[in-house]
Short mmCIF file of C-alpha atoms in Angstrom, two decimals:
data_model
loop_
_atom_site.label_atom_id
_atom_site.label_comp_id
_atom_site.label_asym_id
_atom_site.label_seq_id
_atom_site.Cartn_x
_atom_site.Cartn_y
_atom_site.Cartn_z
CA UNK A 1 8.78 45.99 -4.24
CA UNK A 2 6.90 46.11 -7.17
CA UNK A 3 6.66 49.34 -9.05
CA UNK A 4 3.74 51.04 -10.98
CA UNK A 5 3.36 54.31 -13.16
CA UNK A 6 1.33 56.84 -11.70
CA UNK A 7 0.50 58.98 -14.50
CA UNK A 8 -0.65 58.85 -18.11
CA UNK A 9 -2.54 56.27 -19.19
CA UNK A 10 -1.44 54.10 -16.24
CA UNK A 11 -4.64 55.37 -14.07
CA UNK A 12 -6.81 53.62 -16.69
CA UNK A 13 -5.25 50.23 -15.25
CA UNK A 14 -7.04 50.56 -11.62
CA UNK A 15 -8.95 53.41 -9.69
CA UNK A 16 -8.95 56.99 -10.46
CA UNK A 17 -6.96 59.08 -7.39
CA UNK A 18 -8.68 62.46 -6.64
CA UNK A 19 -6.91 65.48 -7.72
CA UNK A 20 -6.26 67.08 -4.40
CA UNK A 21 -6.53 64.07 -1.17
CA UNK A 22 -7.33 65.02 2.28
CA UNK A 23 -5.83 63.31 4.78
CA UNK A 24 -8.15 60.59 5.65
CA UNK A 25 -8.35 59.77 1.99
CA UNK A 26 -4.81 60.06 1.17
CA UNK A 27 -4.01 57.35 3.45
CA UNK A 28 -6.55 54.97 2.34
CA UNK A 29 -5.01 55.89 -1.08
CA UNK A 30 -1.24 55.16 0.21
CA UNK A 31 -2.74 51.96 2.17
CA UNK A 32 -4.47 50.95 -1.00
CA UNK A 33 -0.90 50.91 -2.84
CA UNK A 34 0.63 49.15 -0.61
CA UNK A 35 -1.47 46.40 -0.42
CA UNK A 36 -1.54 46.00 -4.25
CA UNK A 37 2.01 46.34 -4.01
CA UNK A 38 2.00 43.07 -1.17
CA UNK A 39 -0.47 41.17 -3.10
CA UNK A 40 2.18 41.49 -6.40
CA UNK A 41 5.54 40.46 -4.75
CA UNK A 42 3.31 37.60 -2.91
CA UNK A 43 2.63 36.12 -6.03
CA UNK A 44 4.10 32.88 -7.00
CA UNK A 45 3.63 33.58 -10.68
CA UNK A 46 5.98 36.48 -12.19
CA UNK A 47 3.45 39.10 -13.51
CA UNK A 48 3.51 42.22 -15.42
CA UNK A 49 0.89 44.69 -17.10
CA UNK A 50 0.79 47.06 -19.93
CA UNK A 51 -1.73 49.45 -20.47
CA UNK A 52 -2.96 50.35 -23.78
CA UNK A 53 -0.15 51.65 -25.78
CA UNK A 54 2.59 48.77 -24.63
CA UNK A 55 4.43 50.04 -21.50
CA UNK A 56 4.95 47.58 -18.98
CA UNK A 57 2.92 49.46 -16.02
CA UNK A 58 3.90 46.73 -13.14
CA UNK A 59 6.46 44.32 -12.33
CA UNK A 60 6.56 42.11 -9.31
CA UNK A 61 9.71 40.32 -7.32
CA UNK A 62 8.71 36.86 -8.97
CA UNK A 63 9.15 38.92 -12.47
CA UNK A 64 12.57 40.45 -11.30
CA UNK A 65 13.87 36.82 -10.04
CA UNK A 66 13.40 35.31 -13.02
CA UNK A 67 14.64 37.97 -15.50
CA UNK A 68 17.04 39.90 -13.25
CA UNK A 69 15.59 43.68 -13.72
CA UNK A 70 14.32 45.24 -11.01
CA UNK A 71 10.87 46.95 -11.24
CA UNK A 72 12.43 50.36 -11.46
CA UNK A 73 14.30 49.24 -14.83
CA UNK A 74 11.31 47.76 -16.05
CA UNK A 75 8.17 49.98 -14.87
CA UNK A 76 7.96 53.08 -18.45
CA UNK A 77 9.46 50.78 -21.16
CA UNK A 78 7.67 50.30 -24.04
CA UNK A 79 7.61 46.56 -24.55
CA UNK A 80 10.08 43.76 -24.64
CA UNK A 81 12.18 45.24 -26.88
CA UNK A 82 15.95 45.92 -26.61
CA UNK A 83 16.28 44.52 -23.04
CA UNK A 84 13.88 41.78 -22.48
CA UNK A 85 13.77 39.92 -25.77
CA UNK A 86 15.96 39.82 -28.68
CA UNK A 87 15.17 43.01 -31.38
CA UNK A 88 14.03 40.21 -34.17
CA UNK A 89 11.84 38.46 -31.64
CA UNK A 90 10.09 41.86 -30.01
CA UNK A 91 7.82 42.42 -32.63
CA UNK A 92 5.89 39.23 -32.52
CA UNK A 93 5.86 39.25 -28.77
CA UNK A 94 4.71 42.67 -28.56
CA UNK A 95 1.71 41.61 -31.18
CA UNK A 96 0.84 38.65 -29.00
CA UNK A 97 0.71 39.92 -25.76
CA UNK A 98 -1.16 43.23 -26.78
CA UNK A 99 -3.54 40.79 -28.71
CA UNK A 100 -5.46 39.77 -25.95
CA UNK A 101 -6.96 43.36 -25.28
CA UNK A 102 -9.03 42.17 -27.88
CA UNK A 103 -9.39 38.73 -26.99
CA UNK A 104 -12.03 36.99 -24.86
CA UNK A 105 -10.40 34.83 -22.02
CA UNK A 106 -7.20 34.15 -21.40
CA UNK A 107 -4.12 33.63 -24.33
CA UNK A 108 -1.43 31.08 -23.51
CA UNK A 109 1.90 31.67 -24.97
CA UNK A 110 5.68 30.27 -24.81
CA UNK A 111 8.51 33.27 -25.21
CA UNK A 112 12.02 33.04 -25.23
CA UNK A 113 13.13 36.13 -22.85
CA UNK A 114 16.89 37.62 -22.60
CA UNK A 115 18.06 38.19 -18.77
CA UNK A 116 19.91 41.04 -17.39
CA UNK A 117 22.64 38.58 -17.62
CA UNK A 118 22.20 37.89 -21.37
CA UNK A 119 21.02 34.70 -20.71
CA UNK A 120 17.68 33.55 -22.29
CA UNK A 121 14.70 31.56 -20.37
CA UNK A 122 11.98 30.32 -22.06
CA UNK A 123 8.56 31.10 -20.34
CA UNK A 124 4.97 29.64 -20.91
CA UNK A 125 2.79 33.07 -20.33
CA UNK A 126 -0.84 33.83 -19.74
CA UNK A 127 -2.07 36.95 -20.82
CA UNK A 128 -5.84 38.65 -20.36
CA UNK A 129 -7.02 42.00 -21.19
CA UNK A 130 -7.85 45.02 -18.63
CA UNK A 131 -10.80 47.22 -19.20
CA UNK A 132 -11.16 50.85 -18.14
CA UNK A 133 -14.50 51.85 -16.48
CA UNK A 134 -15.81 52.13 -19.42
CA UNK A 135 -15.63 48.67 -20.63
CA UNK A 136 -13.06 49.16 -22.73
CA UNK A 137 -9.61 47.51 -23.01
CA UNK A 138 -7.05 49.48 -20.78
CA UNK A 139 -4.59 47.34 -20.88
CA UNK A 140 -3.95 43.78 -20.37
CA UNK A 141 -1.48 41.84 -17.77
CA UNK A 142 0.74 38.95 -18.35
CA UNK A 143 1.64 36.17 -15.41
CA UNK A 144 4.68 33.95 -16.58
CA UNK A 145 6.88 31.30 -14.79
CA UNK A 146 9.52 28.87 -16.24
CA UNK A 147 8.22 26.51 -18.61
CA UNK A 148 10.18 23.52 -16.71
CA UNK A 149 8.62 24.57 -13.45
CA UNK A 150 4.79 24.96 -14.94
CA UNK A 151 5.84 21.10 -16.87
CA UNK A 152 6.54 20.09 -13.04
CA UNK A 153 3.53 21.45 -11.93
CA UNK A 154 1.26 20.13 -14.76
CA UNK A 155 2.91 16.95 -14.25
CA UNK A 156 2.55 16.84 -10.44
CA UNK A 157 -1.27 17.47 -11.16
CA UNK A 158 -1.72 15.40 -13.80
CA UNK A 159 0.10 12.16 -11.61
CA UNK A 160 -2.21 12.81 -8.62
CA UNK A 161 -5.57 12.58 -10.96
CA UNK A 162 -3.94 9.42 -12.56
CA UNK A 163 -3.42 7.92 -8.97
CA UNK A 164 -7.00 8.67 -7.76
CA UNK A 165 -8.57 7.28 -11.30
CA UNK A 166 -6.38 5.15 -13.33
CA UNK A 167 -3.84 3.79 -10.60
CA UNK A 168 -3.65 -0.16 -10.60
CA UNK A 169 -2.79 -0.02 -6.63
CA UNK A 170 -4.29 1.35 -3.75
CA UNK A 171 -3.93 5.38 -3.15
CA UNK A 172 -5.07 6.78 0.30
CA UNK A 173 -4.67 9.97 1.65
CA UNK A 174 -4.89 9.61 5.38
CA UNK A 175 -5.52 12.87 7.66
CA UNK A 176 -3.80 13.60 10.75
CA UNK A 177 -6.53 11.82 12.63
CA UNK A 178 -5.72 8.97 10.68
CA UNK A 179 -8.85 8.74 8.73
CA UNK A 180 -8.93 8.48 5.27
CA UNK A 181 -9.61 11.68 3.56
CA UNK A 182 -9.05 10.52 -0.14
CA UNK A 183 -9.48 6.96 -1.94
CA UNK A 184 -9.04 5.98 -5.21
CA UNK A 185 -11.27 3.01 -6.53
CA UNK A 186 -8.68 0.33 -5.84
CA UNK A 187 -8.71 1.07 -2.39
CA UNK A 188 -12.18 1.28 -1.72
CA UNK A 189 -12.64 -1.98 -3.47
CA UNK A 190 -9.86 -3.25 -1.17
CA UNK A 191 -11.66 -2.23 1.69
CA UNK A 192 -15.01 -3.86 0.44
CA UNK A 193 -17.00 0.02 0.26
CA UNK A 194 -17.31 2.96 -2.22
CA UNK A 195 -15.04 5.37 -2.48
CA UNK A 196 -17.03 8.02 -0.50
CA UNK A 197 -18.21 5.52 2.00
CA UNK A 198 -14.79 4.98 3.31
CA UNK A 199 -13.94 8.77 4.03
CA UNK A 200 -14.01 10.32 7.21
CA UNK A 201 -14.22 6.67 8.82
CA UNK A 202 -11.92 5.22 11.57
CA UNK A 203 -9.58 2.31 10.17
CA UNK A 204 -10.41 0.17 12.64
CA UNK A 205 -14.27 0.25 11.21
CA UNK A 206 -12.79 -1.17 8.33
CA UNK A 207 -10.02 -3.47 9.04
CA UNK A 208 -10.95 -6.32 12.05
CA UNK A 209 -7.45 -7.29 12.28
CA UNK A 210 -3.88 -5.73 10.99
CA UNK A 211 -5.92 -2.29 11.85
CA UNK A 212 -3.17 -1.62 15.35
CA UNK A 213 0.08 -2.40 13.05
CA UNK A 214 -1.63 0.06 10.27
CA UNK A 215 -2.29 2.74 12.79
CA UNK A 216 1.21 2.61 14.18
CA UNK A 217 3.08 2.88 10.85
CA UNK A 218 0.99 5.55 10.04
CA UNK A 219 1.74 7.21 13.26
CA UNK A 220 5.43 6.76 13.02
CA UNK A 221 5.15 8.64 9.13
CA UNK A 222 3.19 11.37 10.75
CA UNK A 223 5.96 11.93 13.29
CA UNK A 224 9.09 10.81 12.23
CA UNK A 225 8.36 10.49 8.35
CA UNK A 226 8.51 7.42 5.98
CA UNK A 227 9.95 4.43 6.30
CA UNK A 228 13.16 3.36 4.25
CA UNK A 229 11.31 0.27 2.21
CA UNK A 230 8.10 -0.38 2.22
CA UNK A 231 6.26 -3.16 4.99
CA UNK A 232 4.08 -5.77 4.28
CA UNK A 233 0.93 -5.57 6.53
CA UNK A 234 -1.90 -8.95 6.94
CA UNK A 235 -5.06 -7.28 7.52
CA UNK A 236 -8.56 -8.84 7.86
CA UNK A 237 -11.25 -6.47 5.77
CA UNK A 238 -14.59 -6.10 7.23
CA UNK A 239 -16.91 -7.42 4.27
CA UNK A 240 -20.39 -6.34 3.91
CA UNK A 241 -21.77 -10.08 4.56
CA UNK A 242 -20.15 -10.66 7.66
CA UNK A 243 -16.86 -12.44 6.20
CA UNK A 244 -13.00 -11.39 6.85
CA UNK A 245 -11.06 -11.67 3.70
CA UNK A 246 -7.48 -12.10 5.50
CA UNK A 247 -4.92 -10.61 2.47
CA UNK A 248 -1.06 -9.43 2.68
CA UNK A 249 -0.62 -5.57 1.44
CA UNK A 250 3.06 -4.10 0.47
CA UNK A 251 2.50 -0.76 1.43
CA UNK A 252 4.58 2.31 1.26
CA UNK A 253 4.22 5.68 2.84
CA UNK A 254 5.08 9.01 2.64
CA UNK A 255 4.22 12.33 4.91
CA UNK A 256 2.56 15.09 3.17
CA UNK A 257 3.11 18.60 4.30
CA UNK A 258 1.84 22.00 3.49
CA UNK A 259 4.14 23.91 0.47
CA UNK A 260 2.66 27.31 2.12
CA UNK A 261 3.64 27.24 5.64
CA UNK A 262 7.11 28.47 6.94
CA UNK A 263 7.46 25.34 8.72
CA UNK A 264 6.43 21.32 7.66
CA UNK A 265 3.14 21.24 8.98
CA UNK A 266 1.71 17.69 8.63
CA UNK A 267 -1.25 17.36 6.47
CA UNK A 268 -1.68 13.34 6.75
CA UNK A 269 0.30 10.55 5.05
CA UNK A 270 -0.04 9.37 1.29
CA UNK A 271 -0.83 5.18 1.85
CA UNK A 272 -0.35 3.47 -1.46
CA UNK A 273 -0.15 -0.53 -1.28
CA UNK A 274 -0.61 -3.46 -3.73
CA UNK A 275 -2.59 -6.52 -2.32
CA UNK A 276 -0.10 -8.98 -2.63
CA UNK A 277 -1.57 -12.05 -0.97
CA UNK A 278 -1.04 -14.78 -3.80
CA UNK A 279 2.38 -13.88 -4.16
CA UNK A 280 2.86 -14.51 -0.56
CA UNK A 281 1.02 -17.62 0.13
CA UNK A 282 2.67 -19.10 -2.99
CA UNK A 283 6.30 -18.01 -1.66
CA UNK A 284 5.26 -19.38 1.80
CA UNK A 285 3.78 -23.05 0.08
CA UNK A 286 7.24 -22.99 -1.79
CA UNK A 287 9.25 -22.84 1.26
CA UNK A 288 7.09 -25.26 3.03
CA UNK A 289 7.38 -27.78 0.56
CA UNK A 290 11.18 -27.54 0.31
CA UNK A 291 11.15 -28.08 4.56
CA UNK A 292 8.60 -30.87 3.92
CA UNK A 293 10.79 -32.77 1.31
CA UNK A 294 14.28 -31.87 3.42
CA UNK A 295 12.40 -33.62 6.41
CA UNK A 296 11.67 -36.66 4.59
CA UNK A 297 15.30 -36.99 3.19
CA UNK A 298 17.08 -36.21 6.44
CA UNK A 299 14.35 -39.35 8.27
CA UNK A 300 15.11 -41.11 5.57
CA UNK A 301 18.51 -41.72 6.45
CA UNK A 302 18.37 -41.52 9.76
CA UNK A 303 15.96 -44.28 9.80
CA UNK A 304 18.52 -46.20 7.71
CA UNK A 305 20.73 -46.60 10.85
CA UNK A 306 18.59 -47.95 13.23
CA UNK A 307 18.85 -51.61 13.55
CA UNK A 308 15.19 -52.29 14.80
CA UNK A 309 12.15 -51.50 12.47
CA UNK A 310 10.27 -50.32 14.86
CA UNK A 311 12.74 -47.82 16.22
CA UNK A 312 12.62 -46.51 12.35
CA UNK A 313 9.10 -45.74 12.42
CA UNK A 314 9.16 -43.62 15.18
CA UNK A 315 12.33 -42.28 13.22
CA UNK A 316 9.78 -40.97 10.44
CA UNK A 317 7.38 -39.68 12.47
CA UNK A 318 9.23 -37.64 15.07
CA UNK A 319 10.72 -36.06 11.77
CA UNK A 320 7.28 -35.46 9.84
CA UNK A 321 6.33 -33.44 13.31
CA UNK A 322 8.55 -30.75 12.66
CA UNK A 323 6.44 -27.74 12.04
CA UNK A 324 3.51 -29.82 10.83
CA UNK A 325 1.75 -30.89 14.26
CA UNK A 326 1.74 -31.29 17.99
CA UNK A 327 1.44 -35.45 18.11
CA UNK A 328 0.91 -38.37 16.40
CA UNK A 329 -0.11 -41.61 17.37
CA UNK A 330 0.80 -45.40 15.01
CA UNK A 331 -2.14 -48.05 15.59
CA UNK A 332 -2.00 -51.24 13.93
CA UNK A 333 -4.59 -53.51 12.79
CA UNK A 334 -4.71 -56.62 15.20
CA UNK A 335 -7.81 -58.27 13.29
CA UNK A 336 -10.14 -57.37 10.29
CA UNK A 337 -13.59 -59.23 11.71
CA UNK A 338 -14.36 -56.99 13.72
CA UNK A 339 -11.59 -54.24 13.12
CA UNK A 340 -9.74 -53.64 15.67
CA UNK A 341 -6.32 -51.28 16.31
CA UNK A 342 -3.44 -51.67 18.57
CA UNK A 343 -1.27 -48.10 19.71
CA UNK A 344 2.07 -48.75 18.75
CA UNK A 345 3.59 -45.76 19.02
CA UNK A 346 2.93 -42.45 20.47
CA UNK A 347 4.33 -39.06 21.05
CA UNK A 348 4.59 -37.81 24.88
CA UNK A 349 1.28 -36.13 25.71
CA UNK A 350 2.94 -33.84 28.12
CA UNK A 351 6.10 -32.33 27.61
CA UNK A 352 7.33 -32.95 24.44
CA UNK A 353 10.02 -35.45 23.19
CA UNK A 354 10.73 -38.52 21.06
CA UNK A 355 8.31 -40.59 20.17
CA UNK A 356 8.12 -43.73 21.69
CA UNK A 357 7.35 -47.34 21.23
CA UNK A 358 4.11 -48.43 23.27
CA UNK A 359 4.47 -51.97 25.38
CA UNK A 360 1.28 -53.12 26.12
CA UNK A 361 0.34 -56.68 24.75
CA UNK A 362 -2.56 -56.66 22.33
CA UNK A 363 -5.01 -54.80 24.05
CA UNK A 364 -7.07 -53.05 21.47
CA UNK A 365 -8.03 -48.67 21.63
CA UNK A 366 -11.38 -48.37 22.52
CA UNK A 367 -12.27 -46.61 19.35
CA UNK A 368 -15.81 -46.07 19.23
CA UNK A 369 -18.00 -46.24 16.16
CA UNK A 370 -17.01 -44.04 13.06
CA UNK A 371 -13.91 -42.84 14.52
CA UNK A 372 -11.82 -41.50 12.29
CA UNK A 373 -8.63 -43.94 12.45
CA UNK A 374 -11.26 -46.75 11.73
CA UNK A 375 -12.76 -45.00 8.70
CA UNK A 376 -9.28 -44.60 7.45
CA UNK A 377 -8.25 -47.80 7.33
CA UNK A 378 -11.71 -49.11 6.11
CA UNK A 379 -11.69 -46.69 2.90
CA UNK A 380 -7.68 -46.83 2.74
CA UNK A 381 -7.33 -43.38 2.47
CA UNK A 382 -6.84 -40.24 4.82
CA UNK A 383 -9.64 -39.04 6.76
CA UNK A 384 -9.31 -35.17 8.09
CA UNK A 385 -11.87 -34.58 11.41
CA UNK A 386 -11.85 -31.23 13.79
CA UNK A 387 -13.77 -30.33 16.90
CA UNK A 388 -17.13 -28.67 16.47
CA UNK A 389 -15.97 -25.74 18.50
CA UNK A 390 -13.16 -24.36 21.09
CA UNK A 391 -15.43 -24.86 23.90
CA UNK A 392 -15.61 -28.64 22.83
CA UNK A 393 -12.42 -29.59 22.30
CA UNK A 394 -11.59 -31.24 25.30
CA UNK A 395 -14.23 -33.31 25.79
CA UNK A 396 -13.80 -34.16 21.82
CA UNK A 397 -10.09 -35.53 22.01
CA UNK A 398 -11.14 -37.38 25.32
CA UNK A 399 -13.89 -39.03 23.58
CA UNK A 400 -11.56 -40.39 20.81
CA UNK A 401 -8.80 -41.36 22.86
CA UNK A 402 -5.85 -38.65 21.90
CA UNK A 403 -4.01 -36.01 23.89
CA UNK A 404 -5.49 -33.34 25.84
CA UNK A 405 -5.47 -30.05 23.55
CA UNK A 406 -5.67 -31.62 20.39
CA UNK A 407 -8.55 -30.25 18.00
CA UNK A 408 -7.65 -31.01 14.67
CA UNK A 409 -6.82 -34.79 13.33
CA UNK A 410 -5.31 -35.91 10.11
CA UNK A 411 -5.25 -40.24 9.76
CA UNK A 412 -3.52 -41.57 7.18
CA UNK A 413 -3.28 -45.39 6.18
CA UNK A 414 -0.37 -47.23 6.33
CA UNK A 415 0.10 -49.75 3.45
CA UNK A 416 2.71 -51.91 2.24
CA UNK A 417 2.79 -54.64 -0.19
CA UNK A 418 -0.89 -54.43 -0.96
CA UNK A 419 -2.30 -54.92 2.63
CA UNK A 420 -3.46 -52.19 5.32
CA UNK A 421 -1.13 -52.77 8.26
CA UNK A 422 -2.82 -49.81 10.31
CA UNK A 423 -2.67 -45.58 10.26
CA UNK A 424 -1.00 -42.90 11.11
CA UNK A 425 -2.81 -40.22 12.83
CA UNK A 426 -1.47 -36.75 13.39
CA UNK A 427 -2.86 -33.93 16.02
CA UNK A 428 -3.21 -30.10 16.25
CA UNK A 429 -3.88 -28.24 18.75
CA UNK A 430 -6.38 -24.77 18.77
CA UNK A 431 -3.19 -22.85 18.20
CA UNK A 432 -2.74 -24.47 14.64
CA UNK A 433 -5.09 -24.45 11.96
CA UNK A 434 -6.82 -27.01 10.73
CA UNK A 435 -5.25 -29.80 8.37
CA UNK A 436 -5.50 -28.84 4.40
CA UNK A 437 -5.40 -31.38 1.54
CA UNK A 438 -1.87 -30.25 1.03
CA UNK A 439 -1.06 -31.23 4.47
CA UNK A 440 -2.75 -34.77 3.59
CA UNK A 441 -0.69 -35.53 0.78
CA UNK A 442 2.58 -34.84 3.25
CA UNK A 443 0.85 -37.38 5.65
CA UNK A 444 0.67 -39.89 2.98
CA UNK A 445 4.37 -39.43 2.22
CA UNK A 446 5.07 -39.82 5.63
CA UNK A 447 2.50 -42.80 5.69
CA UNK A 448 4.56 -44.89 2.97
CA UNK A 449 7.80 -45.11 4.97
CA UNK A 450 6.46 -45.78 8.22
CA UNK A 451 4.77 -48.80 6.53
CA UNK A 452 7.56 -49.62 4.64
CA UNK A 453 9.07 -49.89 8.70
CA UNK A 454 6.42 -51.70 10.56
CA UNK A 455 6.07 -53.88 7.58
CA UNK A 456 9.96 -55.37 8.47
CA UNK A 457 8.86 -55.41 12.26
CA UNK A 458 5.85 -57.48 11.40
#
C-alpha cells in the first residue's frame, strides 16, 4: 500500500480533515484514503510527492518495485539523500525536483537512483508542483519509470505514427468485425479511396475478388493468431470508374490485444502488405518462358526420330500444346488464285490426345471471307481473333470451322524457304484467357519448325 504523512505540512498536499469527525464523516474520510491509496498502487508510473520543505509525503508499489523500499521506509525522509541517491548526487537532485514548485508545467529529468540493494537505476522523471488552497506551492510530486522502459514506450509510439504516415507499405488495423478501423495512406491508395473513406466499411465493398481468402486469414489471426510467414493474396480492387485492378499483395498479420485486461482480449488484427504484382508476373513470365523453350527442345528431338515429315509436324505441335492451348489445327495452301486451305492436321475435338494427320484428298475448309487463317497467310504474319462474348462463342467457332468451346484463336504462318506453305492455328477455350503478343511470338517459334516439317513432306 502506499503510505502518506498525516500531519505537518503534509495536509497542505490534499484536503484539510476536521479536527474532531463524526461518524458519517469519518468514514467518507477513511473511504477517501483508501481510494487515493488504490488510485497510487494502480499506477503504472512509480510516483512520489514532497511537500514544501523536501519530505517525500507518498510512495506507491510501482515506486517500491523499482527501488526496493517500501512506503513505510520512504514516507518522513527528507529527500534522496543517504538512501535513495548517492550523498554527492543528493544535492542536485534535491534542487531539481523541488524546482518545479516554482516552475510552470511539467520538468523532465534523468536521475541515477541507488536501490535497497545498492544497485543503481537510472530513471527519466517528471516532476510538477502542488499548490495549497491558497494558490501557493505545497509541494510538488514526481512520477518516474525506467528510462529503457519509457525508450520502449517512446519508441513503440513513435513506430506506430511512422507506420500510419511515413510507411512505404500498406498498414491496416482491422476490428473484430473485420472492418478496417485504421489506414495509412498506402493502403487507402491501394484500395483506390481516402483514408477516412475506407473506415468502418466491409472488405468486401472494397475488394470484388480475393475479398473471401482475406476474410478467412483474418479470421484465423483473430482466433488462432498469426500465421508463421506471411501469404500472398490476388485481390481485384473496386476502382472508382468501374475497373478491377487485379494485383498480388504479400501480406503479414498479427493479432492485437488489450495490455489492460487480465486476459488477451482481441482488439482486431494489424494487416500490413506490399503490392507485389510486378514481381510476380515477372517471376511467373520467367518460368513460362523456361517451359516454353524446354518444350521446343524436347519436340525438337523427338521430331528428329520420326521417319515421316508429316508425323514430325504433329510432333511440334502436340508439344507447343502443353500449357499453352486446348487445340490446334495445320491447313495448307492448295492454290494462291483464289486462296484456298487444306486441314492437315488436327487435334481430337473431343477427348483429348495426339494430334493426328487428316486423310481427306484436297477438299478445301470452307473458310469464309476474312477469316482469320486466310488473313494470316495473306499478310504472312499472326493474326489473334476472340469471340465477341461468352454467350457467342459457340455459334462463333461453328461459324469458322474449329472445335466446339473454343473462344480465343491465335494463326500463325508457316514459312519455309521464302514461300507460305499454310498456318498454324491454335485454340482456347473460355477457361483460358485470351492470346497475348508474348504468346504470338511462341506460336511463331512453333510455326518455323512445323514448316521446316511439312516443307520435307511437300
Amino acid at each position: 500500500m502506499s503510505a502518506s504523512r498525516r500531519s505537518g505540512t503534509t495536509d497542505e498536499l490534499g484536503p484539510e480533515e476536521p479536527d474532531e469527525p463524526d461518524g458519517p464523516e469519518e468514514s467518507g474520510g477513511s473511504a477517501g484514503g483508501d481510494l487515493l491509496a488504490a488510485l497510487l498502487d494502480g499506477m503504472d508510473a512509480a510516483l512520489c510527492a514532497f511537500d514544501a520543505d523536501g519530505f517525500v509525503t507518498h510512495w506507491n508499489r510501482e515506486a517500491e518495485r523499482i527501488l526496493g523500499w517500501s512506503p513505510g521506509e520512504a514516507v518522513g525522509r527528507q529527500g534522496f539523500a543517504g538512501w535513495a541517491v548517492r550523498s554527492s548526487d543528493a544535492d542536485e537532485v534535491q534542487g531539481r525536483l523541488l524546482a518545479a514548485m516554482h516552475a510552470s508545467g511539467r520538468q523532465v529529468h534523468e536521475f541515477a537512483l541507488v536501490r535497497k540493494d545498492g544497485g543503481r537505476v537510472l530513471v527519466r522523471t517528471q516532476s510538477a508542483a502542488v499548490r495549497g488552497p491558497d494558490g501557493k506551492p505545497a509541494g510538488v510530486y514526481c512520477a518516474f519509470s525506467e528510462v529503457h522502459a519509457q525508450i520502449d514506450l517512446e519508441r513503440s509510439i513513435a513506430l506506430s505514427e511512422a507506420l500510419f504516415e511515413d510507411a512505404s507499405w500498406g498498414v491496416v488495423i482491422v476490428d473484430a468485425d473485420l472492418r478496417p478501423a485504421v489506414c495509412n495512406g498506402h493502403a487507402a491508395r491501394a484500395l483506390g479511396s481516402g483514408r477516412t473513406a475506407v473506415l468502418g466499411r466491409p472488405l468486401g465493398e472494397l475488394i470484388a475478388q480475393g475479398v473471401e481468402e482475406l476474410e478467412g486469414a483474418l479470421a484465423h489471426v483473430l482466433s488462432e493468431g498469426a500465421p508463421p510467414a506471411p501469404m500472398e493474396v490476388w485481390v481485384s480492387v473496386r476502382g472508382t470508374d468501374g475497373k478491377q485492378d487485379r494485383r498480388c499483395w504479400r501480406s503479414g498479420f498479427v493479432r492485437l490485444a488489450s495490455p489492460l485486461a487480465e486476459e488477451p482480449v482481441p482488439l482486431g488484427v494489424g494487416w500490413l502488405f506490399q503490392d507485389v504484382t510486378e514481381a510476380k508476373l515477372t517471376e511467373a513470365e520467367g518460368s513460362q518462358l523456361r517451359f516454353r523453350a524446354h518444350q521446343l527442345h524436347r519436340a525438337a528431338r523427338a521430331a528428329s526420330e520420326c521417319e515421316d515429315p508429316g508425323e514430325a509436324a504433329t510432333v511440334h505441335l502436340d508439344f507447343a500444346l502443353a500449357g499453352f492451348a486446348d487445340h490446334a489445327v495445320i491447313d495448307l495452301v492448295a492454290s494462291e488464285e483464289p486462296l484456298r486451305l487444306v486441314r492437315a492436321a488436327a487435334t481430337p475435338s473431343g477427348a483429348p490426345g495426339p494430334s493426328l494427320l487428316v486423310t481427306r484428298g484436297a477438299l478445301p475448309v470452307r473458310y469464309g471471307e476474312g477469316h482469320p487463317a486466310l488473313q494470316c497467310v495473306e499478310r504472312a504474319g499472326s493474326v489473334r481473333a476472340g469471340a465477341p462474348g461468352a454467350a457467342d462463342a459457340a455459334e462463333w467457332a461453328a461459324a469458322r470451322q474449329w472445335p466446339e468451346g473454343s473462344r480465343f484463336a491465335l494463326c500463325a504462318v508457316l514459312r519455309s524457304r521464302g514461300r507460305t506453305l499454310g498456318v498454324v492455328t491454335f485454340l482456347r477455350g473460355a477457361s483460358r484467357a485470351r492470346f497475348e503478343r508474348g504468346d504470338a511470338m511462341y506460336a511463331e517459334s512453333v510455326a518455323a519448325l512445323i514448316a521446316g516439317a511439312v516443307d520435307l513432306a511437300t
